[in-house]
XYZ file of C-alpha atoms in Angstrom:
214
model
C -4.250 58.601 29.577
C -6.907 56.041 30.470
C -5.415 52.614 31.028
C -6.606 49.941 28.561
C -8.835 47.202 29.940
C -7.946 43.505 29.880
C -9.695 42.738 26.574
C -8.145 45.785 24.938
C -4.723 44.792 26.257
C -5.139 41.387 24.643
C -6.058 42.967 21.299
C -3.186 45.480 21.500
C -0.587 42.795 22.169
C -2.037 40.641 19.393
C -1.758 43.652 17.081
C 1.841 44.279 18.132
C 2.705 40.625 17.475
C 0.881 40.723 14.156
C 2.854 43.804 13.104
C 6.097 42.019 13.983
C 5.111 38.977 11.899
C 4.023 41.173 8.988
C 7.382 42.971 9.135
C 9.201 39.638 8.913
C 7.127 38.431 5.936
C 7.412 41.778 4.161
C 11.197 41.870 4.579
C 11.535 38.339 3.204
C 9.544 39.307 0.098
C 11.379 42.617 -0.257
C 14.738 40.910 0.153
C 14.020 38.263 -2.481
C 12.714 40.752 -5.038
C 15.354 43.414 -4.391
C 18.378 41.114 -4.490
C 17.113 39.410 -7.668
C 16.384 42.661 -9.497
C 19.530 44.291 -8.129
C 21.612 41.416 -9.485
C 19.838 41.382 -12.853
C 20.074 45.174 -13.271
C 23.597 45.324 -11.794
C 22.400 47.871 -9.229
C 24.529 47.521 -6.120
C 22.305 49.866 -4.112
C 19.208 47.768 -4.787
C 21.067 44.521 -4.117
C 22.442 45.903 -0.843
C 18.996 47.161 0.123
C 17.621 43.669 -0.411
C 20.377 42.088 1.638
C 19.592 44.490 4.467
C 15.979 43.290 4.327
C 17.120 39.727 5.020
C 19.055 40.914 8.068
C 15.950 42.750 9.262
C 14.195 39.371 9.277
C 16.566 38.168 12.013
C 15.889 41.348 13.949
C 12.157 40.874 13.416
C 12.272 37.433 15.020
C 13.789 39.026 18.110
C 11.064 41.703 18.105
C 8.285 39.109 17.838
C 9.830 37.218 20.758
C 10.071 40.493 22.702
C 6.346 41.191 22.243
C 5.503 37.742 23.643
C 7.839 38.351 26.591
C 6.486 41.772 27.567
C 2.920 40.536 27.175
C 3.630 37.956 29.892
C 5.653 40.388 32.001
C 5.815 44.064 30.876
C 8.619 44.806 33.352
C 10.874 41.910 32.332
C 14.359 42.472 30.953
C 15.771 41.343 27.612
C 16.302 37.570 27.664
C 19.090 35.369 26.181
C 17.148 34.663 22.958
C 16.816 38.380 22.208
C 20.445 39.090 23.093
C 21.640 36.284 20.817
C 19.416 37.531 17.982
C 20.848 41.026 18.456
C 24.433 39.763 18.314
C 23.780 37.725 15.161
C 22.047 40.716 13.590
C 24.925 42.991 14.575
C 27.522 40.704 12.980
C 25.410 40.475 9.817
C 25.134 44.261 9.597
C 28.908 44.669 9.996
C 29.563 42.087 7.280
C 27.072 43.852 5.014
C 28.747 47.189 5.701
C 32.151 45.825 4.740
C 30.795 44.212 1.581
C 28.964 47.337 0.469
C 31.942 49.622 1.073
C 34.431 47.387 -0.736
C 32.128 46.767 -3.698
C 31.194 50.452 -3.956
C 34.832 51.497 -4.076
C 35.527 48.792 -6.666
C 32.619 49.971 -8.842
C 33.781 53.576 -8.623
C 37.347 52.518 -9.459
C 36.246 50.508 -12.513
C 33.569 52.968 -13.575
C 30.821 50.338 -13.386
C 27.240 51.598 -13.582
C 23.935 49.723 -13.380
C 21.914 48.787 -16.451
C 18.865 50.497 -14.968
C 17.694 51.677 -11.549
C 13.993 51.774 -12.406
C 13.106 49.011 -9.987
C 15.073 50.733 -7.249
C 12.699 53.684 -7.591
C 9.612 51.451 -7.508
C 10.720 49.313 -4.562
C 11.907 52.290 -2.508
C 8.567 54.083 -2.961
C 6.645 50.976 -1.870
C 8.993 50.499 1.088
C 8.602 54.103 2.249
C 4.809 53.790 2.178
C 4.698 50.417 3.952
C 7.298 51.327 6.582
C 5.632 54.664 7.313
C 2.316 52.885 7.967
C 4.132 50.378 10.208
C 5.825 53.160 12.188
C 2.523 54.970 12.740
C 0.734 51.763 13.735
C 3.509 50.611 16.083
C 3.586 54.033 17.742
C -0.173 53.969 18.212
C -0.022 50.535 19.859
C 3.073 51.448 21.887
C 1.491 54.646 23.196
C -1.727 52.875 24.114
C 0.223 50.203 26.010
C 2.675 52.782 27.361
C 5.372 50.327 26.223
C 8.882 51.715 25.792
C 10.125 48.580 23.916
C 7.358 48.774 21.298
C 7.848 52.521 20.873
C 11.581 51.925 20.510
C 10.910 49.345 17.790
C 8.768 51.930 15.981
C 11.637 54.429 16.149
C 14.059 51.841 14.798
C 11.723 51.117 11.894
C 12.350 54.721 10.850
C 15.865 53.652 9.826
C 14.277 51.500 7.113
C 12.566 54.631 5.809
C 15.868 56.530 5.750
C 17.499 53.716 3.786
C 14.558 53.632 1.380
C 14.917 57.369 0.823
C 18.613 56.915 0.007
C 17.732 54.178 -2.481
C 15.023 56.381 -3.997
C 17.323 59.381 -4.422
C 20.266 57.455 -5.880
C 18.072 55.320 -8.141
C 15.989 58.298 -9.231
C 18.986 60.458 -10.107
C 20.629 57.697 -12.115
C 17.408 56.761 -13.913
C 16.770 60.383 -14.907
C 20.257 61.652 -15.632
C 22.501 58.535 -15.792
C 25.103 60.275 -13.652
C 27.991 57.902 -13.017
C 28.804 56.641 -9.524
C 25.411 57.708 -8.112
C 24.443 54.077 -7.486
C 27.737 53.461 -5.696
C 27.428 56.648 -3.651
C 23.915 55.617 -2.641
C 25.314 52.244 -1.617
C 27.823 53.976 0.673
C 24.871 55.773 2.271
C 23.232 52.410 2.924
C 26.520 51.143 4.375
C 26.548 54.058 6.832
C 23.142 53.140 8.231
C 24.022 49.443 8.187
C 27.061 50.172 10.349
C 24.977 52.258 12.767
C 22.406 49.470 13.059
C 25.122 46.910 13.708
C 26.678 49.045 16.433
C 23.314 49.595 18.076
C 22.553 45.872 18.027
C 25.667 45.174 20.102
C 24.876 48.065 22.451
C 21.420 46.628 23.089
C 22.731 43.058 23.374
C 24.998 44.051 26.252
C 22.499 46.222 28.104
C 18.790 46.748 28.691
C 18.501 49.931 26.643
C 15.744 49.870 24.068
C 16.818 51.930 21.099
C 18.714 55.139 20.320
C 17.450 55.370 16.740
C 15.233 58.325 17.592
């Protein structure tokens, strides 16, 4: 592959940073909307999905910082700011996992079901589309820069797509058939990925590995 010239490198790194900032802003908006609608509609899966979006904001700050770091020195290792952000993100994911599991079991035990999961369907479809575009764009930039950290971030963004698919399936099934416990079962699926993300955050915080999401 032909190596990018200086001006192209500048544009590519600006694009990578812009994608990181967009991801942060998008997750803030998604988190606010999802947690509000999840609370109003009593949909635990949608509320948990929104809470995960807020945690992704912390991760996104670390990614934005990483892009600035590798632009200055592509061969540099993860710095203290990134490691701290990873640890905070990891703790948040573990707390979210515990909360989702406990609340899901409680809802199943009491037979609680959401009022509607319509907005879970809508938000998950939008999220899948947006995240898929982000993954493709990040991979394009990462391949052009031959940057393992940026490619790893693209792979990790795929987890957001998986979680959106879980929300879509659970919300769609409940909205169509009103099958009990589907919302809670979907929430347990989100908890599984939340736990995996938390574990990976601590693995990355204590090493220089990029990502094992792929």
